[in-house]
Short mmCIF file of C-alpha atoms in Angstrom, two decimals:
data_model
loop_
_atom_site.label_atom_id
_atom_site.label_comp_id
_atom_site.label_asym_id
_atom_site.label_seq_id
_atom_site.Cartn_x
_atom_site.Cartn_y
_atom_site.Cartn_z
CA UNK A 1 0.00 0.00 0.00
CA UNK A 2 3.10 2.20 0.53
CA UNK A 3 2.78 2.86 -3.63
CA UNK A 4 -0.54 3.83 -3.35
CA UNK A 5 -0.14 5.94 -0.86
CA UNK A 6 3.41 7.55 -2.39
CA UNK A 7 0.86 8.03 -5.43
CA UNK A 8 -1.76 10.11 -3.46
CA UNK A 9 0.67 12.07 -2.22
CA UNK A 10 2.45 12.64 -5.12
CA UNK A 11 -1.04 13.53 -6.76
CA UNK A 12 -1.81 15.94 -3.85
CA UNK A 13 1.43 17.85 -4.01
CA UNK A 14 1.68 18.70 -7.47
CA UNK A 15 -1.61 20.09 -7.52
CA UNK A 16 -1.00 21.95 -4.24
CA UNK A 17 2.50 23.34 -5.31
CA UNK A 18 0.61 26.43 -7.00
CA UNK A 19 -1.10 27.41 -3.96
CA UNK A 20 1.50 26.39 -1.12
CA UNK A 21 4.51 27.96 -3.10
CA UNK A 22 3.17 29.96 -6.23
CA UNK A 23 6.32 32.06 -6.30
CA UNK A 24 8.92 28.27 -7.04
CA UNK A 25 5.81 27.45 -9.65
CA UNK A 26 6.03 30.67 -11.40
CA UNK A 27 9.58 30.59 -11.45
CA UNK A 28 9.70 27.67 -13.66
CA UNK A 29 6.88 28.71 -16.42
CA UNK A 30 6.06 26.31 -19.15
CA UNK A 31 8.86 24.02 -18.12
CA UNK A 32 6.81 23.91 -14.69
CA UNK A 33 3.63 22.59 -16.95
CA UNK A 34 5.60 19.63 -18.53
CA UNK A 35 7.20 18.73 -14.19
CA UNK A 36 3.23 18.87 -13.32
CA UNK A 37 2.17 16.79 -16.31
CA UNK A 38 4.95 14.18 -15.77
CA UNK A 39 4.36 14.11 -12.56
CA UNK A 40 0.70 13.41 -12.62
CA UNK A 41 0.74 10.74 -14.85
CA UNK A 42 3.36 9.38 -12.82
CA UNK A 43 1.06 10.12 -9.50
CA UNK A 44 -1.85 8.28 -11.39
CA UNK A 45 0.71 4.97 -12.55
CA UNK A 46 1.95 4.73 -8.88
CA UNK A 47 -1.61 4.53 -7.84
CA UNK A 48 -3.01 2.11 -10.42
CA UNK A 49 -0.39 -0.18 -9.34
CA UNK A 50 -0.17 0.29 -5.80
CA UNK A 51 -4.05 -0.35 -5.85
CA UNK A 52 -4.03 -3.19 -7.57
CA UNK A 53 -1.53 -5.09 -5.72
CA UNK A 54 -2.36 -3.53 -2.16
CA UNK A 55 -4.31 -6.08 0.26
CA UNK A 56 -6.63 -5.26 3.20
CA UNK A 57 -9.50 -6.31 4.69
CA UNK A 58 -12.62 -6.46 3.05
CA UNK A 59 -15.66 -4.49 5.17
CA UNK A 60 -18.14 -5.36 3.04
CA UNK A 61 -18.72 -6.47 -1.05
CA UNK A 62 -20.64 -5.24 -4.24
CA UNK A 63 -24.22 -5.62 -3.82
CA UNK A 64 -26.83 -5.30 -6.70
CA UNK A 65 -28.01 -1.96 -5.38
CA UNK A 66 -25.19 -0.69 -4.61
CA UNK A 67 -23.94 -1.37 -7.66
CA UNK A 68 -27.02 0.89 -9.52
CA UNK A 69 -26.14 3.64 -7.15
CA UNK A 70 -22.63 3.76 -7.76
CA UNK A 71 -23.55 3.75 -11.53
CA UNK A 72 -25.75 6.53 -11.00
CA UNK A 73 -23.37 8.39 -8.94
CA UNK A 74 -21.04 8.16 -11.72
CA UNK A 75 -23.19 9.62 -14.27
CA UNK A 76 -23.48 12.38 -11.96
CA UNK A 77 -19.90 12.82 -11.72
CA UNK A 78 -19.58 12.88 -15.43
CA UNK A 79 -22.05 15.57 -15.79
CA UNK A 80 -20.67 17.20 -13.15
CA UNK A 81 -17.15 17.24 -15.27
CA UNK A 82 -18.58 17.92 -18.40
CA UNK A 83 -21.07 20.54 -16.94
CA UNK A 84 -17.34 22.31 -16.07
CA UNK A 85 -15.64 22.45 -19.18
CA UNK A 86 -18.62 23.35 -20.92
CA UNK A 87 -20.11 26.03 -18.15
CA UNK A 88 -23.46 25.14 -18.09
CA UNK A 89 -26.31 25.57 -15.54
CA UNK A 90 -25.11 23.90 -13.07
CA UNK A 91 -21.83 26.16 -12.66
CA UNK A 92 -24.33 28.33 -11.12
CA UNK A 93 -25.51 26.13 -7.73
CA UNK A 94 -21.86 24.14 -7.88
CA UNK A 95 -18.89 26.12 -7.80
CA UNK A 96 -15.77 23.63 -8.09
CA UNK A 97 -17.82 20.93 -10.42
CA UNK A 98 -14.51 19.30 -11.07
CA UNK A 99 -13.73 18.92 -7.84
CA UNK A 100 -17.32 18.02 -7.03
CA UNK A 101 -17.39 15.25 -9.73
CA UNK A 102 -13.91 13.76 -7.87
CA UNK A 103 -15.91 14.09 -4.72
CA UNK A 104 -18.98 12.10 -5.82
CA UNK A 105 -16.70 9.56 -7.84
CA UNK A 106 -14.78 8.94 -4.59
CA UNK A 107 -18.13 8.38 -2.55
CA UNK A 108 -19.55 6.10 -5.23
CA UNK A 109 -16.51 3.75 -5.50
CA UNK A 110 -16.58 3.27 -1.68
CA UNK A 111 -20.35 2.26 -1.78
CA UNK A 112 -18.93 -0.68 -3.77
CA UNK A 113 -15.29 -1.54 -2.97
CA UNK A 114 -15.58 -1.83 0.75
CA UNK A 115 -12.04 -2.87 1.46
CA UNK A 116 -9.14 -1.08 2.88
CA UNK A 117 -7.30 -0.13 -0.56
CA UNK A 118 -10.59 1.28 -1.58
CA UNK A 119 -10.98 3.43 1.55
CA UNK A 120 -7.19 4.44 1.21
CA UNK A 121 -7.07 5.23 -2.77
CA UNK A 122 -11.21 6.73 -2.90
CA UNK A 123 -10.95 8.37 0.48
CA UNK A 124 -7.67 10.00 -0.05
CA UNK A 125 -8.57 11.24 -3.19
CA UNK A 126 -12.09 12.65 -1.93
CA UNK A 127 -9.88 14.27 1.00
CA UNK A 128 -7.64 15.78 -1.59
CA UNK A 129 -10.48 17.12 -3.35
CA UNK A 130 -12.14 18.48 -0.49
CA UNK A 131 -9.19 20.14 0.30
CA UNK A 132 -8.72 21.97 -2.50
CA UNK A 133 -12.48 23.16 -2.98
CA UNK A 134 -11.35 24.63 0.53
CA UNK A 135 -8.14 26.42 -0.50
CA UNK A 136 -9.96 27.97 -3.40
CA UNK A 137 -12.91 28.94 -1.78
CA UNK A 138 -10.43 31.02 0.32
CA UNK A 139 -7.89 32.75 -1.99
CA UNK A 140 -10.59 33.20 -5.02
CA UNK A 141 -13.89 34.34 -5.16
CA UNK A 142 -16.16 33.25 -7.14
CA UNK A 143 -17.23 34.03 -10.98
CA UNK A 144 -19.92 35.62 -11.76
CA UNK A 145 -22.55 33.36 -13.60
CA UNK A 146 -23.45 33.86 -17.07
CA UNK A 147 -26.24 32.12 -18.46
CA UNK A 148 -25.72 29.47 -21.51
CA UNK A 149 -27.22 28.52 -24.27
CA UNK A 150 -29.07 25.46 -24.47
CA UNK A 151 -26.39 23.75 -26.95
CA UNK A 152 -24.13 23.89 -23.72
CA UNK A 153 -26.14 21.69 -21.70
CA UNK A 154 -26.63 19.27 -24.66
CA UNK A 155 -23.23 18.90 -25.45
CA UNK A 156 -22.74 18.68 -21.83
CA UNK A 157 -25.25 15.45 -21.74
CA UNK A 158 -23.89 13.91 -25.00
CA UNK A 159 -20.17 14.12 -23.30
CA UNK A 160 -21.65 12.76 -20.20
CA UNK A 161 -22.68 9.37 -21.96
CA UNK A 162 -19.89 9.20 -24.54
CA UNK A 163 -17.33 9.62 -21.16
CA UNK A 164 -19.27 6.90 -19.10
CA UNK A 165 -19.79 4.73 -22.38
CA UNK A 166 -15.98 4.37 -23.00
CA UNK A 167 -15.32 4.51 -19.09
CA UNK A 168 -17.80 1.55 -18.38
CA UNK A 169 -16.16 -0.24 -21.64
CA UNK A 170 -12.63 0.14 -20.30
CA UNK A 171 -14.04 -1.19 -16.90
CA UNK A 172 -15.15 -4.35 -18.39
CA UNK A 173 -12.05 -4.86 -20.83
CA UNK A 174 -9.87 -4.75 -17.95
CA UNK A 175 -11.94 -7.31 -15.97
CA UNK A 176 -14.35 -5.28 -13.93
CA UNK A 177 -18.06 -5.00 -14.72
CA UNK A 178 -19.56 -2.02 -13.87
CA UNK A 179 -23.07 -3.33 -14.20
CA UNK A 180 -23.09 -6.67 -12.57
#
């Protein structure tokens, strides 16, 4: 579990570095882009494996209902990230929809991995997330809301199925039905 949790940390940092120490950020420039970048993916590899081979104990297992939640949930969190890059409606009620959409991800894989690599990999990344809705909540306020058109929010929807679509498809590829 020590790569997992190296991962999450990793993960956390780099996307803390702006705020904790924008002056060493700034410094570097576009250079700084390619360290974050690198390092993400990196972050995201450490995790995947530390995950996978991590052991803990199991709390509780996937349930048919839980399972329809959690696949709910994750539409949600789709929206929620399309609903961000494409600012509609919903930008108005949900400031950090990103951030929201990790949140809601996070809760929904817990509801059906009940084991202790879930709680360590889902919780720490709802924690990070949390966190950072925090941070910028305090050093920037919010933008103003300006309505959409109605193309938004269906381009918004089609992303939302074409994301979960391919998501759910990778899902089952690598072993792991998202619907059963």
């Amino acid at each position: 579990m020590f790569t997992l949790f190296l991962g999450l940390l990793l993960w956390s940092g780099l996307h803390f570095w702006k705020r904790v120490s924008p002056s060493s950020r700034a410094k570097l420039g576009d250079k700084g882009k390619g360290i974050v970048a690198a390092g993400l993916v990196l972050s995201i590899v450490l995790m995947v494996v530390g995950y996978r081979a991590a052991e803990g104990t199991v709390f509780w297992g996937r349930t048919p209902a839980m399972t329809g939640i959690n696949n709910l949930l994750m539409v949600l969190a789709f929206y929620l990230y399309a609903a961000s890059a494409a600012k509609t409606r919903v930008t108005k009620w949900v400031r950090n929809p990103q951030l929201t959409a990790v949140k809601v991800w996070a809760i929904s894989h817990i509801l059906v991995n009940g084991d202790t690599p879930s709680f360590l990999l889902f919780g720490g990344l709802f924690a990070w997330a949390l966190a950072e809705v925090i941070v910028l909540n305090r050093v920037a306020p919010p933008a103003p809301y300006r309505d959409v058109p109605v193309k938004k929010e269906i381009t918004a929807a089609v992303a939302t199925v074409v994301a979960f679509s391919i998501t759910a498809a990778i899902h089952i590829w690598l072993g792991v039905n998202p619907f059963g």
